[in-house]
Amino acid sequence: MTVYEGSFTPPARPFRFALVIARFNDLVTEKLLSGCQDCLKRHGIDVDPAGTQVDYIWVPGSFEVPLVTRKLAVSGQYDAIICLGAVIRGQTPHFDFVAGEAAKGIAAIASQTGVPVIFGILTTDTMQQALERAGIKSNHGWGYAMNALEMASLMRAMAPLTTTK
Ligand code: INI
């Protein structure tokens, strides 16, 4: 039997990532983005928007994330896509619709296209909780980037399983 797992060593053929970022609650999402970029950079990825390894796509809110992510996934250009958003409950039922659609949409895209899509959409009751997860206590953006690196690497390691003989 074989063990398949991702590694964090930069591969010979560089990875390409797309980051989809919601502007809504950008006080939070910009911090998640910084954490993400910091992690990617420290793992040898060129995060410069003018470079060839990371593309950045801004959308109005988390609800719009799946539409854009699907387009990116089917393009076949990316080893993984990281989705960043912050849905904060407040006093409105809007939260459940926005968070639910974003989660459902992202899960469906990954399973339908075979491209790893990282669910980096914080869902919290308060802005304070969101900020704590975006850098005040720890930055979940860093973890999302680690997940993308691991999944991108794992997909390449598993490539022999999908090669037809
Ligand atoms: N979008 C978010 O990303 N987070 C939220 O907390 C949020 N709330 O609470 O309303 C939110 N709404 C906007 C939504 O994502 C769409 O952009 C909008 O409904 C237009 O389709």
PDB file of C-alpha atoms and ligand atoms in Angstrom:
ATOM      1  CA  MET A   1       0.000   0.000   0.000  1.00  0.00           C
ATOM      2  CA  THR A   2       1.055   3.617  -0.493  1.00  0.00           C
ATOM      3  CA  VAL A   3       0.818   6.669   1.730  1.00  0.00           C
ATOM      4  CA  TYR A   4      -0.053   9.906  -0.093  1.00  0.00           C
ATOM      5  CA  GLU A   5       0.503  13.209   1.657  1.00  0.00           C
ATOM      6  CA  GLY A   6       1.383  16.800   0.891  1.00  0.00           C
ATOM      7  CA  SER A   7       4.698  18.389   1.750  1.00  0.00           C
ATOM      8  CA  PHE A   8       5.736  22.009   2.281  1.00  0.00           C
ATOM      9  CA  THR A   9       8.891  21.880   0.184  1.00  0.00           C
ATOM     10  CA  PRO A  10       8.709  24.181  -2.863  1.00  0.00           C
ATOM     11  CA  PRO A  11       8.136  21.964  -5.919  1.00  0.00           C
ATOM     12  CA  ALA A  12      10.254  22.018  -9.097  1.00  0.00           C
ATOM     13  CA  ARG A  13       7.237  23.277 -11.080  1.00  0.00           C
ATOM     14  CA  PRO A  14       6.041  26.314  -9.091  1.00  0.00           C
ATOM     15  CA  PHE A  15       2.505  26.372  -7.737  1.00  0.00           C
ATOM     16  CA  ARG A  16      -0.081  28.872  -8.904  1.00  0.00           C
ATOM     17  CA  PHE A  17      -2.724  30.074  -6.470  1.00  0.00           C
ATOM     18  CA  ALA A  18      -5.777  32.307  -6.726  1.00  0.00           C
ATOM     19  CA  LEU A  19      -7.009  34.287  -3.752  1.00  0.00           C
ATOM     20  CA  VAL A  20     -10.641  35.371  -3.778  1.00  0.00           C
ATOM     21  CA  ILE A  21     -11.225  38.077  -1.176  1.00  0.00           C
ATOM     22  CA  ALA A  22     -14.526  39.618  -0.041  1.00  0.00           C
ATOM     23  CA  ARG A  23     -14.496  43.397   0.472  1.00  0.00           C
ATOM     24  CA  PHE A  24     -17.380  43.238   2.979  1.00  0.00           C
ATOM     25  CA  ASN A  25     -15.828  43.524   6.460  1.00  0.00           C
ATOM     26  CA  ASP A  26     -12.507  44.374   4.818  1.00  0.00           C
ATOM     27  CA  LEU A  27     -11.115  45.388   8.202  1.00  0.00           C
ATOM     28  CA  VAL A  28     -11.038  41.618   8.798  1.00  0.00           C
ATOM     29  CA  THR A  29     -10.458  40.230   5.299  1.00  0.00           C
ATOM     30  CA  GLU A  30      -7.428  42.434   4.638  1.00  0.00           C
ATOM     31  CA  LYS A  31      -5.827  41.049   7.803  1.00  0.00           C
ATOM     32  CA  LEU A  32      -6.598  37.475   6.709  1.00  0.00           C
ATOM     33  CA  LEU A  33      -5.001  38.311   3.373  1.00  0.00           C
ATOM     34  CA  SER A  34      -1.834  39.598   5.079  1.00  0.00           C
ATOM     35  CA  GLY A  35      -1.553  36.400   7.127  1.00  0.00           C
ATOM     36  CA  CYS A  36      -2.029  34.336   4.002  1.00  0.00           C
ATOM     37  CA  GLN A  37       0.598  36.255   2.035  1.00  0.00           C
ATOM     38  CA  ASP A  38       3.080  36.079   4.902  1.00  0.00           C
ATOM     39  CA  CYS A  39       2.776  32.283   5.031  1.00  0.00           C
ATOM     40  CA  LEU A  40       2.987  31.820   1.248  1.00  0.00           C
ATOM     41  CA  LYS A  41       6.028  34.105   1.050  1.00  0.00           C
ATOM     42  CA  ARG A  42       7.836  32.195   3.790  1.00  0.00           C
ATOM     43  CA  HIS A  43       7.211  29.016   1.825  1.00  0.00           C
ATOM     44  CA  GLY A  44       8.908  30.357  -1.269  1.00  0.00           C
ATOM     45  CA  ILE A  45       5.868  31.670  -3.161  1.00  0.00           C
ATOM     46  CA  ASP A  46       6.181  34.979  -5.006  1.00  0.00           C
ATOM     47  CA  VAL A  47       3.096  36.833  -3.753  1.00  0.00           C
ATOM     48  CA  ASP A  48       3.655  39.961  -5.849  1.00  0.00           C
ATOM     49  CA  PRO A  49       0.425  40.692  -7.782  1.00  0.00           C
ATOM     50  CA  ALA A  50       2.613  41.524 -10.787  1.00  0.00           C
ATOM     51  CA  GLY A  51       4.227  38.076 -10.599  1.00  0.00           C
ATOM     52  CA  THR A  52       3.069  34.756 -12.010  1.00  0.00           C
ATOM     53  CA  GLN A  53       2.307  32.724  -8.910  1.00  0.00           C
ATOM     54  CA  VAL A  54      -0.632  34.429  -7.191  1.00  0.00           C
ATOM     55  CA  ASP A  55      -3.674  36.137  -8.684  1.00  0.00           C
ATOM     56  CA  TYR A  56      -5.948  38.268  -6.487  1.00  0.00           C
ATOM     57  CA  ILE A  57      -9.650  38.619  -7.182  1.00  0.00           C
ATOM     58  CA  TRP A  58     -11.752  40.989  -5.047  1.00  0.00           C
ATOM     59  CA  VAL A  59     -15.526  40.483  -4.804  1.00  0.00           C
ATOM     60  CA  PRO A  60     -18.181  42.593  -3.022  1.00  0.00           C
ATOM     61  CA  GLY A  61     -19.085  40.052  -0.338  1.00  0.00           C
ATOM     62  CA  SER A  62     -18.844  36.398   0.668  1.00  0.00           C
ATOM     63  CA  PHE A  63     -22.045  35.631  -1.236  1.00  0.00           C
ATOM     64  CA  GLU A  64     -20.231  36.404  -4.518  1.00  0.00           C
ATOM     65  CA  VAL A  65     -17.235  34.186  -3.694  1.00  0.00           C
ATOM     66  CA  PRO A  66     -18.559  30.904  -5.198  1.00  0.00           C
ATOM     67  CA  LEU A  67     -19.396  32.375  -8.620  1.00  0.00           C
ATOM     68  CA  VAL A  68     -15.912  33.744  -9.126  1.00  0.00           C
ATOM     69  CA  THR A  69     -14.243  30.711  -7.569  1.00  0.00           C
ATOM     70  CA  ARG A  70     -16.023  28.371  -9.985  1.00  0.00           C
ATOM     71  CA  LYS A  71     -14.759  30.380 -12.960  1.00  0.00           C
ATOM     72  CA  LEU A  72     -11.206  30.208 -11.619  1.00  0.00           C
ATOM     73  CA  ALA A  73     -11.417  26.488 -10.848  1.00  0.00           C
ATOM     74  CA  VAL A  74     -12.671  25.478 -14.298  1.00  0.00           C
ATOM     75  CA  SER A  75      -9.929  27.557 -15.933  1.00  0.00           C
ATOM     76  CA  GLY A  76      -7.523  24.802 -14.855  1.00  0.00           C
ATOM     77  CA  GLN A  77      -4.833  27.375 -14.132  1.00  0.00           C
ATOM     78  CA  TYR A  78      -4.547  27.013 -10.382  1.00  0.00           C
ATOM     79  CA  ASP A  79      -3.167  24.393  -8.007  1.00  0.00           C
ATOM     80  CA  ALA A  80      -5.460  25.700  -5.257  1.00  0.00           C
ATOM     81  CA  ILE A  81      -7.835  28.561  -4.592  1.00  0.00           C
ATOM     82  CA  ILE A  82      -8.101  30.306  -1.226  1.00  0.00           C
ATOM     83  CA  CYS A  83     -11.392  32.056  -0.417  1.00  0.00           C
ATOM     84  CA  LEU A  84     -11.307  34.775   2.238  1.00  0.00           C
ATOM     85  CA  GLY A  85     -14.347  36.403   3.812  1.00  0.00           C
ATOM     86  CA  ALA A  86     -15.886  37.396   7.133  1.00  0.00           C
ATOM     87  CA  VAL A  87     -19.545  36.839   7.846  1.00  0.00           C
ATOM     88  CA  ILE A  88     -20.555  38.420  11.138  1.00  0.00           C
ATOM     89  CA  ARG A  89     -23.908  37.538  12.646  1.00  0.00           C
ATOM     90  CA  GLY A  90     -24.998  40.867  14.117  1.00  0.00           C
ATOM     91  CA  GLN A  91     -28.769  41.047  14.427  1.00  0.00           C
ATOM     92  CA  THR A  92     -29.802  39.879  10.975  1.00  0.00           C
ATOM     93  CA  PRO A  93     -30.865  36.532   9.441  1.00  0.00           C
ATOM     94  CA  HIS A  94     -28.831  37.644   6.403  1.00  0.00           C
ATOM     95  CA  PHE A  95     -25.906  35.928   8.138  1.00  0.00           C
ATOM     96  CA  ASP A  96     -27.342  32.432   7.655  1.00  0.00           C
ATOM     97  CA  PHE A  97     -28.044  32.962   3.953  1.00  0.00           C
ATOM     98  CA  VAL A  98     -24.669  34.506   3.168  1.00  0.00           C
ATOM     99  CA  ALA A  99     -22.613  32.049   5.245  1.00  0.00           C
ATOM    100  CA  GLY A 100     -24.673  29.053   4.095  1.00  0.00           C
ATOM    101  CA  GLU A 101     -24.468  29.863   0.398  1.00  0.00           C
ATOM    102  CA  ALA A 102     -20.742  30.570   0.589  1.00  0.00           C
ATOM    103  CA  ALA A 103     -20.036  27.263   2.365  1.00  0.00           C
ATOM    104  CA  LYS A 104     -22.282  25.183   0.090  1.00  0.00           C
ATOM    105  CA  GLY A 105     -20.955  26.835  -3.049  1.00  0.00           C
ATOM    106  CA  ILE A 106     -17.309  26.403  -2.140  1.00  0.00           C
ATOM    107  CA  ALA A 107     -17.722  22.749  -1.138  1.00  0.00           C
ATOM    108  CA  ALA A 108     -19.518  21.990  -4.420  1.00  0.00           C
ATOM    109  CA  ILE A 109     -16.844  23.669  -6.554  1.00  0.00           C
ATOM    110  CA  ALA A 110     -14.029  21.665  -4.982  1.00  0.00           C
ATOM    111  CA  SER A 111     -15.820  18.346  -5.362  1.00  0.00           C
ATOM    112  CA  GLN A 112     -17.075  19.058  -8.894  1.00  0.00           C
ATOM    113  CA  THR A 113     -13.827  20.404 -10.358  1.00  0.00           C
ATOM    114  CA  GLY A 114     -11.175  18.512  -8.378  1.00  0.00           C
ATOM    115  CA  VAL A 115      -9.388  21.773  -7.583  1.00  0.00           C
ATOM    116  CA  PRO A 116      -8.666  22.299  -3.874  1.00  0.00           C
ATOM    117  CA  VAL A 117     -10.674  25.251  -2.594  1.00  0.00           C
ATOM    118  CA  ILE A 118      -9.832  26.463   0.894  1.00  0.00           C
ATOM    119  CA  PHE A 119     -12.760  27.711   2.972  1.00  0.00           C
ATOM    120  CA  GLY A 120     -11.265  30.802   4.572  1.00  0.00           C
ATOM    121  CA  ILE A 121     -14.550  32.465   5.419  1.00  0.00           C
ATOM    122  CA  LEU A 122     -14.791  33.330   9.088  1.00  0.00           C
ATOM    123  CA  THR A 123     -18.268  33.034  10.582  1.00  0.00           C
ATOM    124  CA  THR A 124     -18.532  34.722  13.958  1.00  0.00           C
ATOM    125  CA  ASP A 125     -21.104  36.333  16.237  1.00  0.00           C
ATOM    126  CA  THR A 126     -19.188  39.586  16.677  1.00  0.00           C
ATOM    127  CA  MET A 127     -16.586  41.776  14.987  1.00  0.00           C
ATOM    128  CA  GLN A 128     -14.381  41.292  18.043  1.00  0.00           C
ATOM    129  CA  GLN A 129     -14.350  37.495  17.504  1.00  0.00           C
ATOM    130  CA  ALA A 130     -13.559  37.967  13.820  1.00  0.00           C
ATOM    131  CA  LEU A 131     -10.662  40.321  14.585  1.00  0.00           C
ATOM    132  CA  GLU A 132      -9.295  37.874  17.154  1.00  0.00           C
ATOM    133  CA  ARG A 133      -9.132  35.206  14.405  1.00  0.00           C
ATOM    134  CA  ALA A 134      -7.648  37.650  11.914  1.00  0.00           C
ATOM    135  CA  GLY A 135      -4.617  38.661  13.938  1.00  0.00           C
ATOM    136  CA  ILE A 136      -5.429  39.988  17.405  1.00  0.00           C
ATOM    137  CA  LYS A 137      -4.952  36.509  18.900  1.00  0.00           C
ATOM    138  CA  SER A 138      -3.893  34.469  15.874  1.00  0.00           C
ATOM    139  CA  ASN A 139      -4.229  34.940  12.141  1.00  0.00           C
ATOM    140  CA  HIS A 140      -6.253  32.176  10.503  1.00  0.00           C
ATOM    141  CA  GLY A 141      -5.064  33.485   7.128  1.00  0.00           C
ATOM    142  CA  TRP A 142      -1.736  31.805   7.827  1.00  0.00           C
ATOM    143  CA  GLY A 143      -3.480  28.467   8.392  1.00  0.00           C
ATOM    144  CA  TYR A 144      -5.552  28.793   5.224  1.00  0.00           C
ATOM    145  CA  ALA A 145      -2.353  29.293   3.224  1.00  0.00           C
ATOM    146  CA  MET A 146      -0.822  26.196   4.856  1.00  0.00           C
ATOM    147  CA  ASN A 147      -3.928  24.231   3.873  1.00  0.00           C
ATOM    148  CA  ALA A 148      -3.583  25.432   0.270  1.00  0.00           C
ATOM    149  CA  LEU A 149       0.111  24.482   0.130  1.00  0.00           C
ATOM    150  CA  GLU A 150      -0.619  21.047   1.559  1.00  0.00           C
ATOM    151  CA  MET A 151      -3.539  20.347  -0.773  1.00  0.00           C
ATOM    152  CA  ALA A 152      -1.694  21.600  -3.855  1.00  0.00           C
ATOM    153  CA  SER A 153       1.199  19.318  -3.026  1.00  0.00           C
ATOM    154  CA  LEU A 154      -1.098  16.380  -2.217  1.00  0.00           C
ATOM    155  CA  MET A 155      -2.892  16.689  -5.564  1.00  0.00           C
ATOM    156  CA  ARG A 156       0.438  16.418  -7.385  1.00  0.00           C
ATOM    157  CA  ALA A 157       1.474  13.467  -5.245  1.00  0.00           C
ATOM    158  CA  MET A 158      -1.807  11.748  -6.127  1.00  0.00           C
ATOM    159  CA  ALA A 159      -1.546  12.480  -9.847  1.00  0.00           C
ATOM    160  CA  PRO A 160      -0.392   8.917 -10.689  1.00  0.00           C
ATOM    161  CA  LEU A 161      -3.777   7.651  -9.444  1.00  0.00           C
ATOM    162  CA  THR A 162      -5.600   9.543 -12.193  1.00  0.00           C
ATOM    163  CA  THR A 163      -3.242   8.649 -15.032  1.00  0.00           C
ATOM    164  CA  THR A 164      -4.867   6.133 -17.357  1.00  0.00           C
ATOM    165  CA  LYS A 165      -2.838   3.098 -18.348  1.00  0.00           C
TER     166      LYS A 165
HETATM  167  N1  INI B   1     -21.107  39.725   3.195  1.00  0.00           N
HETATM  168  C1  INI B   1     -20.052  39.291   3.928  1.00  0.00           C
HETATM  169  O1  INI B   1     -19.016  38.903   3.357  1.00  0.00           O
HETATM  170  N2  INI B   1     -20.142  39.278   5.288  1.00  0.00           N
HETATM  171  C2  INI B   1     -21.266  39.675   5.955  1.00  0.00           C
HETATM  172  O2  INI B   1     -21.264  39.624   7.214  1.00  0.00           O
HETATM  173  C3  INI B   1     -22.371  40.108   5.194  1.00  0.00           C
HETATM  174  N3  INI B   1     -23.590  40.539   5.875  1.00  0.00           N
HETATM  175  O3  INI B   1     -23.701  40.374   7.095  1.00  0.00           O
HETATM  176  O4  INI B   1     -24.540  41.025   5.252  1.00  0.00           O
HETATM  177  C4  INI B   1     -22.260  40.139   3.782  1.00  0.00           C
HETATM  178  N4  INI B   1     -23.285  40.566   3.008  1.00  0.00           N
HETATM  179  C5  INI B   1     -23.117  40.929   1.622  1.00  0.00           C
HETATM  180  C6  INI B   1     -23.252  39.737   0.699  1.00  0.00           C
HETATM  181  O5  INI B   1     -22.100  38.918   0.774  1.00  0.00           O
HETATM  182  C7  INI B   1     -23.416  40.182  -0.759  1.00  0.00           C
HETATM  183  O6  INI B   1     -22.282  40.902  -1.165  1.00  0.00           O
HETATM  184  C8  INI B   1     -24.663  41.035  -0.986  1.00  0.00           C
HETATM  185  O7  INI B   1     -25.818  40.410  -0.448  1.00  0.00           O
HETATM  186  C9  INI B   1     -24.898  41.265  -2.520  1.00  0.00           C
HETATM  187  O8  INI B   1     -25.132  40.023  -3.189  1.00  0.00           O
END
